Short mmCIF file of the C-alpha atoms (twelve columns), coordinates in Angstrom:
data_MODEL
# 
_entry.id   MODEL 
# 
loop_
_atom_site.group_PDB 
_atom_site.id 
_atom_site.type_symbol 
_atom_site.label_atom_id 
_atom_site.label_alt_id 
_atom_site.label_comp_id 
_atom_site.label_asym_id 
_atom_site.label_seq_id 
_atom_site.Cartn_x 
_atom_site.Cartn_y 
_atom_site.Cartn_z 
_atom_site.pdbx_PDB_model_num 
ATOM 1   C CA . UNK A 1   117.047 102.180 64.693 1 
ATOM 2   C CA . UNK A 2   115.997 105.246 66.855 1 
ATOM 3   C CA . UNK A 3   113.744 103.891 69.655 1 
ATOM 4   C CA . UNK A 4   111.087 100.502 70.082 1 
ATOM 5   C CA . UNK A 5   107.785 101.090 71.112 1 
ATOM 6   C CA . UNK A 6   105.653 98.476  73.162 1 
ATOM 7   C CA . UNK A 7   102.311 98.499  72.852 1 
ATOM 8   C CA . UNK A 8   99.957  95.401  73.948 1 
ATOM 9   C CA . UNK A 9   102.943 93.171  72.902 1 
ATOM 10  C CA . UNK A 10  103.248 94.783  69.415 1 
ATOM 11  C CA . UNK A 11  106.671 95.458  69.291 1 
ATOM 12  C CA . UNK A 12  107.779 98.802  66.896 1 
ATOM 13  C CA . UNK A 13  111.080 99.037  65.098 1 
ATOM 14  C CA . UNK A 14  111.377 102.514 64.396 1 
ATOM 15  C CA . UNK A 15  113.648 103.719 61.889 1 
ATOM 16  C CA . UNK A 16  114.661 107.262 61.227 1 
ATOM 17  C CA . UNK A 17  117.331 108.969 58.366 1 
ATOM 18  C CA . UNK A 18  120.868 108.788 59.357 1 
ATOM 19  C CA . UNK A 19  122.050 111.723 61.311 1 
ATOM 20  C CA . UNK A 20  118.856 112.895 62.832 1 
ATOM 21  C CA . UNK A 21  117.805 112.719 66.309 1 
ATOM 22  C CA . UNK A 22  113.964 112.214 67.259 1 
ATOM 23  C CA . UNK A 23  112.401 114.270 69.795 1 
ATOM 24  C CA . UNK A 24  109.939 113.067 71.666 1 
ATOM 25  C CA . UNK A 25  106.084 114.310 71.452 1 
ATOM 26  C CA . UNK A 26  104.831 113.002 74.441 1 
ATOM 27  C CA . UNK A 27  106.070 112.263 78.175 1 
ATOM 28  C CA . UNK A 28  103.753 109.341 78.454 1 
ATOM 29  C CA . UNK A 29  105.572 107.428 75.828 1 
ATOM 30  C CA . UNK A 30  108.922 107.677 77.690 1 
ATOM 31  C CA . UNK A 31  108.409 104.157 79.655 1 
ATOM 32  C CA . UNK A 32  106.795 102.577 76.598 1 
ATOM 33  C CA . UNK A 33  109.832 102.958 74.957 1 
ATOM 34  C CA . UNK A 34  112.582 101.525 77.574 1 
ATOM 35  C CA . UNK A 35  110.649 98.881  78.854 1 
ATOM 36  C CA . UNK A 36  108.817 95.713  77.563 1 
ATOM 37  C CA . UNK A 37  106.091 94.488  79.008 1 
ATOM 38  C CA . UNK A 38  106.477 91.494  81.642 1 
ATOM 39  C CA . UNK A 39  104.205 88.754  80.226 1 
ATOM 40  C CA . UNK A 40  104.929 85.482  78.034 1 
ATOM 41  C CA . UNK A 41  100.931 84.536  77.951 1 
ATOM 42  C CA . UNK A 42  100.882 86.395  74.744 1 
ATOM 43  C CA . UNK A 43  103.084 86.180  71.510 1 
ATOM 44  C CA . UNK A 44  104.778 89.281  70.384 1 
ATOM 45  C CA . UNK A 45  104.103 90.792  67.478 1 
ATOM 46  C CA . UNK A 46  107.206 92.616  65.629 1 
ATOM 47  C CA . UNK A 47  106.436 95.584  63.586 1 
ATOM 48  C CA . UNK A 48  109.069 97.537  61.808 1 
ATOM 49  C CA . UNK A 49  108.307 101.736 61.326 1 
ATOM 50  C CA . UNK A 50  110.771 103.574 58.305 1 
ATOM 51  C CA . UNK A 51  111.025 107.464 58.562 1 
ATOM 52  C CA . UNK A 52  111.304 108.883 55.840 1 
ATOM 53  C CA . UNK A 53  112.255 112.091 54.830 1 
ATOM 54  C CA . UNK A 54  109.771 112.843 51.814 1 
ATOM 55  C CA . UNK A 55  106.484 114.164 51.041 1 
ATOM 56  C CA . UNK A 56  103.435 112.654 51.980 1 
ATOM 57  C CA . UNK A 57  101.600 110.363 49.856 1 
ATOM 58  C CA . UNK A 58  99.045  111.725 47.672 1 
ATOM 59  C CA . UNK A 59  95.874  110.665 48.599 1 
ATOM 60  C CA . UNK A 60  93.419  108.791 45.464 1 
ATOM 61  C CA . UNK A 61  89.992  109.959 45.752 1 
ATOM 62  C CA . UNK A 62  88.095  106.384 44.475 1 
ATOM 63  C CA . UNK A 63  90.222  104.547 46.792 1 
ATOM 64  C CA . UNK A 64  89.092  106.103 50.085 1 
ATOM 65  C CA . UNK A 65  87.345  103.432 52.520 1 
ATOM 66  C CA . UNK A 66  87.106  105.828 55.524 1 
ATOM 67  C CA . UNK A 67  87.175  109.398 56.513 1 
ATOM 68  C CA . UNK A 68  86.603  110.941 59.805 1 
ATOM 69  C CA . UNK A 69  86.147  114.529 58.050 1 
ATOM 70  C CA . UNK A 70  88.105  116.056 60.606 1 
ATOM 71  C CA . UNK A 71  91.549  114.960 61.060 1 
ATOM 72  C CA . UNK A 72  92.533  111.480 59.090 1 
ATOM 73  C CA . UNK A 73  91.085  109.101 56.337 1 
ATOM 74  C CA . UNK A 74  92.498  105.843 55.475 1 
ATOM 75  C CA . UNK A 75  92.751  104.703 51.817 1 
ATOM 76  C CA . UNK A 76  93.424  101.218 49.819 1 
ATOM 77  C CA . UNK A 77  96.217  100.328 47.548 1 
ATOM 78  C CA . UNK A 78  95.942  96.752  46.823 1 
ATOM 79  C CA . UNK A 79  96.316  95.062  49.843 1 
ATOM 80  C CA . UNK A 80  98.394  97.703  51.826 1 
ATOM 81  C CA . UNK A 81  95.986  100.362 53.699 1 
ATOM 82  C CA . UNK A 82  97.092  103.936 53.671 1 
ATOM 83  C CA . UNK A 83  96.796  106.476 56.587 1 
ATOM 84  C CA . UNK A 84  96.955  110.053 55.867 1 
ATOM 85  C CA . UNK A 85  96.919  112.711 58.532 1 
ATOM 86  C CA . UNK A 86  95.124  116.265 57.526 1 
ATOM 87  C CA . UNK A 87  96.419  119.706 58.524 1 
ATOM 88  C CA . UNK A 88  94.466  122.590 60.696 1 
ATOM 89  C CA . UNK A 89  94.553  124.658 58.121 1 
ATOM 90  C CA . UNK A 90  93.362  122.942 54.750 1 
ATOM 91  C CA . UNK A 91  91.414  119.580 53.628 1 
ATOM 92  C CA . UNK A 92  93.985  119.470 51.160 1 
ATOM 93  C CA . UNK A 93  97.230  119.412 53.531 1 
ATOM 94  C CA . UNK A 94  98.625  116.480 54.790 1 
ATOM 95  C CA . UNK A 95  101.114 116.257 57.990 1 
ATOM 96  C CA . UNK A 96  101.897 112.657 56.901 1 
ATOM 97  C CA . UNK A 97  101.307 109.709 55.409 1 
ATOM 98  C CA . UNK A 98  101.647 105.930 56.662 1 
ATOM 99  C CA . UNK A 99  101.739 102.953 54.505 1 
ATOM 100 C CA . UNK A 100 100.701 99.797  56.357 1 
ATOM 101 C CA . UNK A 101 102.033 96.526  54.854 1 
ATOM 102 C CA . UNK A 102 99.489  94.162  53.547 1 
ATOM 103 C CA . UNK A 103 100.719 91.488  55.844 1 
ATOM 104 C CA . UNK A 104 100.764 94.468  58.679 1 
ATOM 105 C CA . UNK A 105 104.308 94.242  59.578 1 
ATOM 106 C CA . UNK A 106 105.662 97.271  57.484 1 
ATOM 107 C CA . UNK A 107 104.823 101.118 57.985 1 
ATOM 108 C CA . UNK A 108 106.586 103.390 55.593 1 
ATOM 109 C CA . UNK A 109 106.019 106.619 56.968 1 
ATOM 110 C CA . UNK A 110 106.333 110.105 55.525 1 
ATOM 111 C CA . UNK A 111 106.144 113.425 57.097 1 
ATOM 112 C CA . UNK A 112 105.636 117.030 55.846 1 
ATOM 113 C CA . UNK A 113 108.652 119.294 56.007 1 
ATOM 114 C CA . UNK A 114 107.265 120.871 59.840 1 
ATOM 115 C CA . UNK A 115 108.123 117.368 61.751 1 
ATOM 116 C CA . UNK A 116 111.550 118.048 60.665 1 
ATOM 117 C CA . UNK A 117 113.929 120.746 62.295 1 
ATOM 118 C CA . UNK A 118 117.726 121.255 60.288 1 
ATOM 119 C CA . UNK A 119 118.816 123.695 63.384 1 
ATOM 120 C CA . UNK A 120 121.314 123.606 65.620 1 
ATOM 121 C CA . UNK A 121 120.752 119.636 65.271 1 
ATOM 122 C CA . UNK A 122 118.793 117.847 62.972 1 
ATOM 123 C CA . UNK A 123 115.801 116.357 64.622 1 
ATOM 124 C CA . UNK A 124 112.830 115.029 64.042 1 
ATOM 125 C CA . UNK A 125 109.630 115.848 66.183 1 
ATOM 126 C CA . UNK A 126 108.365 111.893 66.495 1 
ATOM 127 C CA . UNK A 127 105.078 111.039 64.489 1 
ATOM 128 C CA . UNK A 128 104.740 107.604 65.490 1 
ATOM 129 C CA . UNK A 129 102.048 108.678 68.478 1 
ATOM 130 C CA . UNK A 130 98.436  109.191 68.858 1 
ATOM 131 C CA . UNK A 131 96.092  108.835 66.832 1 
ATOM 132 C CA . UNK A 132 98.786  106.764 64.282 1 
ATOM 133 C CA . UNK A 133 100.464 104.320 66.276 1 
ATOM 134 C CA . UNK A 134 96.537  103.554 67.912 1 
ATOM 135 C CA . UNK A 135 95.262  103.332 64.446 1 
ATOM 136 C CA . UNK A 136 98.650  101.001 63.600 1 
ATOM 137 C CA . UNK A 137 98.074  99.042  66.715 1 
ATOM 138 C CA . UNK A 138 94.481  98.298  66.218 1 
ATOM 139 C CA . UNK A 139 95.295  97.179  62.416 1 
ATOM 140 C CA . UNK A 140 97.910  94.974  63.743 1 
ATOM 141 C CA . UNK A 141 95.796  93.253  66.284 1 
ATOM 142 C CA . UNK A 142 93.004  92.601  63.823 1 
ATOM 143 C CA . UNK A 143 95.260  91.162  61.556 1 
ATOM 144 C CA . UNK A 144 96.509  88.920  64.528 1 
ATOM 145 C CA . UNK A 145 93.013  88.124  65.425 1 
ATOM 146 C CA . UNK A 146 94.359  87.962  68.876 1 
ATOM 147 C CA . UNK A 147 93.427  91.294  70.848 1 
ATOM 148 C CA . UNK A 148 91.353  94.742  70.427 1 
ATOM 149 C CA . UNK A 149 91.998  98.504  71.794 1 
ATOM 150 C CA . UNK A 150 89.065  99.063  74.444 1 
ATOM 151 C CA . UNK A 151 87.903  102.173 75.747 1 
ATOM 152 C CA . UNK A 152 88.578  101.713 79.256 1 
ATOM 153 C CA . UNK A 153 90.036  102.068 82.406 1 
ATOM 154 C CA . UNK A 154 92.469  99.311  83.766 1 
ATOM 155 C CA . UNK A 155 93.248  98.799  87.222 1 
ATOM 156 C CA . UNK A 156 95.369  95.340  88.696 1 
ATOM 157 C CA . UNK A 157 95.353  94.401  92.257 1 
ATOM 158 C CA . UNK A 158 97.007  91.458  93.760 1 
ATOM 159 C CA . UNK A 159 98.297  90.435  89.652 1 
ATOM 160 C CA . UNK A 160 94.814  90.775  88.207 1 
ATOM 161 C CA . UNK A 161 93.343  93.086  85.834 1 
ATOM 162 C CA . UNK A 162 89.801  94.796  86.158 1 
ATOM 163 C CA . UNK A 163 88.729  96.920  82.983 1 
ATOM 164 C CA . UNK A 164 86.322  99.446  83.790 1 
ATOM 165 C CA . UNK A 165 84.587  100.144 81.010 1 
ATOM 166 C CA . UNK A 166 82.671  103.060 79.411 1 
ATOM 167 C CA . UNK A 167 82.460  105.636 76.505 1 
ATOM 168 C CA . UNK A 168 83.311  109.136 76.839 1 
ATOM 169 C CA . UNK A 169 81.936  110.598 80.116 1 
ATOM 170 C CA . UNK A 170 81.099  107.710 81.640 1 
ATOM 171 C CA . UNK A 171 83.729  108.087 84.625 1 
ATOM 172 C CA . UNK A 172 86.983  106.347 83.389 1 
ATOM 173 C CA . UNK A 173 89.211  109.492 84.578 1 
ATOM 174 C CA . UNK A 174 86.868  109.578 87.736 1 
ATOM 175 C CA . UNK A 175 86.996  106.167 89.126 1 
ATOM 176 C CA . UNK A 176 91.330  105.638 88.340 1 
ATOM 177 C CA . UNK A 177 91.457  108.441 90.454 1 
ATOM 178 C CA . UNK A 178 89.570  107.132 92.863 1 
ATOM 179 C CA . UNK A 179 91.216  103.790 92.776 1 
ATOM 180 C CA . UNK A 180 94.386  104.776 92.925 1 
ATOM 181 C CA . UNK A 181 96.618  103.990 96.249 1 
ATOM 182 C CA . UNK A 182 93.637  101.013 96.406 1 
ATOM 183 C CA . UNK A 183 94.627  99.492  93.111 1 
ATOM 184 C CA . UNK A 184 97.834  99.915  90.428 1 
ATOM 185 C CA . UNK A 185 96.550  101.717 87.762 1 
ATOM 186 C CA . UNK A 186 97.360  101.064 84.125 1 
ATOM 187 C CA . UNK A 187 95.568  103.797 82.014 1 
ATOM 188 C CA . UNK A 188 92.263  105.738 82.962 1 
ATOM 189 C CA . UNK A 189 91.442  105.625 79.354 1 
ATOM 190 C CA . UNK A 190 92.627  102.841 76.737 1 
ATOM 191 C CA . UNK A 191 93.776  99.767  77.143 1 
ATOM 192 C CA . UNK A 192 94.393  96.394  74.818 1 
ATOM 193 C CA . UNK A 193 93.121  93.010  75.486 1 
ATOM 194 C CA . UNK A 194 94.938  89.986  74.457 1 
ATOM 195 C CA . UNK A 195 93.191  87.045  74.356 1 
ATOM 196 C CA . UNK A 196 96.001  84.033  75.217 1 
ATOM 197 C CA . UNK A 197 94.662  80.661  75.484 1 
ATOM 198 C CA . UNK A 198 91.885  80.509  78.098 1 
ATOM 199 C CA . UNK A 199 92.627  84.087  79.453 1 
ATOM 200 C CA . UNK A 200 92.982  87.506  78.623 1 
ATOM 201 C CA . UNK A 201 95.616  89.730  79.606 1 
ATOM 202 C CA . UNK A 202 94.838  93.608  79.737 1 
ATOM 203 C CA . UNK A 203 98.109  96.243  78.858 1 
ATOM 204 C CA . UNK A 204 98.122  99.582  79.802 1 
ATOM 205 C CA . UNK A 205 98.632  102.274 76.877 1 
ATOM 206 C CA . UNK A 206 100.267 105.826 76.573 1 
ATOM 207 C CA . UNK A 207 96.552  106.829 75.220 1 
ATOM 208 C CA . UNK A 208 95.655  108.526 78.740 1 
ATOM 209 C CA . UNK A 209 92.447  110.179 79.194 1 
ATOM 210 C CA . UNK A 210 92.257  113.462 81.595 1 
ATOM 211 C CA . UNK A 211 93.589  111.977 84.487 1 
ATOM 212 C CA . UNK A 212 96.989  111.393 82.439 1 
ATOM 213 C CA . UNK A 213 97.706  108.250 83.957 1 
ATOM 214 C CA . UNK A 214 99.648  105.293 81.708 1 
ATOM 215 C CA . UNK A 215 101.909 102.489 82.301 1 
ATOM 216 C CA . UNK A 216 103.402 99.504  80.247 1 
ATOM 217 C CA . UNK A 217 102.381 96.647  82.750 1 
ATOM 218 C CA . UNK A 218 100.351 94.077  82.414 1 
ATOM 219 C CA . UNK A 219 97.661  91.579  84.158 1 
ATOM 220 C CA . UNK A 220 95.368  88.452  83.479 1 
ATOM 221 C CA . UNK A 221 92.013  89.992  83.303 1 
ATOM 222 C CA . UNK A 222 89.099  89.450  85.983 1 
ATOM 223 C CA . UNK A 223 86.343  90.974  84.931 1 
ATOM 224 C CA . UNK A 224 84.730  93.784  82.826 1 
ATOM 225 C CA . UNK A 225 82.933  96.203  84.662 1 
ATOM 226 C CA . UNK A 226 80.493  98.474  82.489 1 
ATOM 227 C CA . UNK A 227 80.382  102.492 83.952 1 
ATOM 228 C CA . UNK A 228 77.562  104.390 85.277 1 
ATOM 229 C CA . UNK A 229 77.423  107.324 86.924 1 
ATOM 230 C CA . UNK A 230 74.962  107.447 90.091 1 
ATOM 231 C CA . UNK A 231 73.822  108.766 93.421 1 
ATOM 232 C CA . UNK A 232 74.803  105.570 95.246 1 
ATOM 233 C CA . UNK A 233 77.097  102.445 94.635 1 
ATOM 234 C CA . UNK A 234 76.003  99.508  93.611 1 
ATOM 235 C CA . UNK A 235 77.343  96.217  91.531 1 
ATOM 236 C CA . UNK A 236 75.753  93.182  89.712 1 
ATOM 237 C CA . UNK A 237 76.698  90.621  87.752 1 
ATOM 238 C CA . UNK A 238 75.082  90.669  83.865 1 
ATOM 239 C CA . UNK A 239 74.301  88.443  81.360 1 
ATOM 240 C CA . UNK A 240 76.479  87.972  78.249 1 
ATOM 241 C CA . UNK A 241 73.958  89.413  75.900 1 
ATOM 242 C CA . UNK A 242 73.627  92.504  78.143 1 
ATOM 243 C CA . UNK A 243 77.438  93.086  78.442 1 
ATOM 244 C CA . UNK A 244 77.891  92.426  74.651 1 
ATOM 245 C CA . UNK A 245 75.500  95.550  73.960 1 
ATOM 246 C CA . UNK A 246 77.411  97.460  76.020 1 
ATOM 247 C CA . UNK A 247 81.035  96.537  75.186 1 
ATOM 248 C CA . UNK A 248 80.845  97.523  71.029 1 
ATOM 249 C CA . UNK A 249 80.326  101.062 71.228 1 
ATOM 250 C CA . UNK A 250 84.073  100.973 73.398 1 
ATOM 251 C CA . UNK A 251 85.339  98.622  71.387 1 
ATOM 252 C CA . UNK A 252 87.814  99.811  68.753 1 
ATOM 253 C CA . UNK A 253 86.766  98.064  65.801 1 
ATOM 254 C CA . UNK A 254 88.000  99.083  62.263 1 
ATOM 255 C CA . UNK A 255 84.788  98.960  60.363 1 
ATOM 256 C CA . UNK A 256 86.234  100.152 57.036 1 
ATOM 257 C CA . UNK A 257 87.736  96.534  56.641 1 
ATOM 258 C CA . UNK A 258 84.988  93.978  56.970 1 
ATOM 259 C CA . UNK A 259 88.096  91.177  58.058 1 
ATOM 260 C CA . UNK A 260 89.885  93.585  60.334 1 
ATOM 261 C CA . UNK A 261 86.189  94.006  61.999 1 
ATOM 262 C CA . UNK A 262 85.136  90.150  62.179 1 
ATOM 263 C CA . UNK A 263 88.088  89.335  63.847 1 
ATOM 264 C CA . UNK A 264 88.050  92.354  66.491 1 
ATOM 265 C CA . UNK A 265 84.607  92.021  67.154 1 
ATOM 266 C CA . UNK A 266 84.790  87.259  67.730 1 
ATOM 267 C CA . UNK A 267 87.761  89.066  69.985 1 
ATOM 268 C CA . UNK A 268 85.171  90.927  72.100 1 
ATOM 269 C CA . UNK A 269 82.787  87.775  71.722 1 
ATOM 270 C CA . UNK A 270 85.720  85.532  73.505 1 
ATOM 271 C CA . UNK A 271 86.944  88.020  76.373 1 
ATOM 272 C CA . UNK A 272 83.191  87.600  77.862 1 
ATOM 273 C CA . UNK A 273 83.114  84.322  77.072 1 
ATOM 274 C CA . UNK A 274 86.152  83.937  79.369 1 
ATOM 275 C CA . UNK A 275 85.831  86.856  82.159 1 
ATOM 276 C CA . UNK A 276 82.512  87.802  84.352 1 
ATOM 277 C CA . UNK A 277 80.853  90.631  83.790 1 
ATOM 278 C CA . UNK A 278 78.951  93.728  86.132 1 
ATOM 279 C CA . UNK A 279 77.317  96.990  85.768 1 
ATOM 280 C CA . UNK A 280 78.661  98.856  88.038 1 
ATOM 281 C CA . UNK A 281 76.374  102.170 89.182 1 
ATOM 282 C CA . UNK A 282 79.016  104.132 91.254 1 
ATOM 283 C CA . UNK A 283 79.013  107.422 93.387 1 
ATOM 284 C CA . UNK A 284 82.246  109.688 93.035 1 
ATOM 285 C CA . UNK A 285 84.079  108.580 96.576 1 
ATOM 286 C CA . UNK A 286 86.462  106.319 97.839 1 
ATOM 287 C CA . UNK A 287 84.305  103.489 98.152 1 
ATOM 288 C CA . UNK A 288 84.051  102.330 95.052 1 
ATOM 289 C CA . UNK A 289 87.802  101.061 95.416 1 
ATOM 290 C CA . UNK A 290 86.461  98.614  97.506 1 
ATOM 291 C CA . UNK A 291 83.590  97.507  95.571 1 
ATOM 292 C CA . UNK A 292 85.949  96.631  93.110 1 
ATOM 293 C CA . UNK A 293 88.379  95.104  95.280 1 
ATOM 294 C CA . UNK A 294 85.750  92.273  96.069 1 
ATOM 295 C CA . UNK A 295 85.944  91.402  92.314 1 
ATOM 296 C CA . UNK A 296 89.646  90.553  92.434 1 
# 
């Protein structure tokens, strides 16, 4: 076993080959790593991750269920589900591969020879990050029909969780800036939502947005607060319908797998069944820290 990774109380095993060391890709994963998160509301969920040192899998045309056309496509094989990771310079190269267990407890993964250096020490550059373990994660949490990946910003005060929520450019980086010293912030980008019996607890993730902030802590949720961008600040509470329009296009929902997507989407159903929830129309100062403040 190299390293564990803790993600919204998915647990990772990772596994490299004997004799090689793994080198990490990204700072923000650092604390991830060495520390679980503090919470027993939720059940973890162990995965185990196998390095291995061979060629990626060749993909199978017919069995494609979703491609982004950019930068990965996921395939079926049976039950299992098959990630595979393009190269910048062909359609046809592939960086890796990741097999996914049909019971989503397995990932065999295989990289192409450029994640592995032989010189002075044999390392390996570490592939289990963005976008794979978030594509991993959300899999697993479907799966688990107990949590979903949200786009959002997460900020705790006083042990509870706010998410702020919006798609890209609605102010996620914007407002953890502003709330920080005011509030402890998790991630001013992605976090997961767990539902545990009649709560939900929001992690933190290592997916940061431009502000760059992450940490592996956790809190009982609040409230979901929807993003928008304004002269002046201003909060109100919303009706379920209204939030419910707003909260699928963050929502991380794995539409290539009509199961996968029930169960993430009666997730999103439950959290606003079980937290309040405002549109919040907020001007870039400090002041919005204490809007949000009254929510806690």
């Amino acid at each position: 076993v190299s390293h564990r990774l803790h993600l919204g109380g998915v647990s990772y095993c990772v596994e490299v080959p004997d004799g090689f060391e793994l080198r990490p890709s990204d700072a923000l994963y650092a604390t991830f790593r060495t520390a679980t998160t503090p919470t027993s509301e939720v059940a973890v969920i162990p995965v185990a991750v196998r390095i291995d040192r061979s060629p990626p899998e060749r993909p199978t045309v017919d069995r494609t269920l979703f491609d982004t056309n950019q930068s990965w496509f996921v395939q079926e094989d049976g039950a299992d589900l098959v990630f595979i990771l393009r190269g910048p310079d062909s359609v046809d190269e592939r960086l890796w591969s990741a097999r996914l267990s049909h019971d989503r407890c397995r990932v065999n993964l295989r990289c192409d020879d450029r994640f592995w250096i032989g010189d002075p020490t044999p390392t390996l550059h570490d592939p289990f990050v963005y976008p794979l373990d978030q594509l991993v994660t959300m899999m697993v949490l479907a799966h688990h029909r107990g949590g979903a990946i949200l786009h959002a910003a997460g900020v705790s005060r006083e042990g509870r969780a706010i998410a702020c929520v919006g798609v890209s450019g609605a102010g996620k980086s914007t407002l953890a800036t502003l709330a920080e010293g005011s509030f402890r912030i998790l991630s001013d980008d992605r976090v997961i939502l767990r539902v545990a019996g009649d709560g939900t607890v929001l992690f933190g993730t290592p997916w940061a947005g431009e502000a760059r902030i992450a940490r592996p802590e956790a809190a009982p949720l609040a409230a979901l607060v929807f993003l928008h961008k304004a002269d002046t600040t201003e909060i109100r509470p919303i009706e379920r319908d209204a939030a419910l329009r707003q909260l699928l296009p963050t929502l991380s929902v794995p539409w290539f797998e009509e199961r996968a997507a029930s169960n993430v989407l009666k997730v999103g159903e439950c959290v606003l069944e079980l937290v309040r929830a405002y549109d919040l129309h907020f001007r870039p100062d400090r002041g919005v820290a204490e809007v949000l403040a009254g929510l806690i």
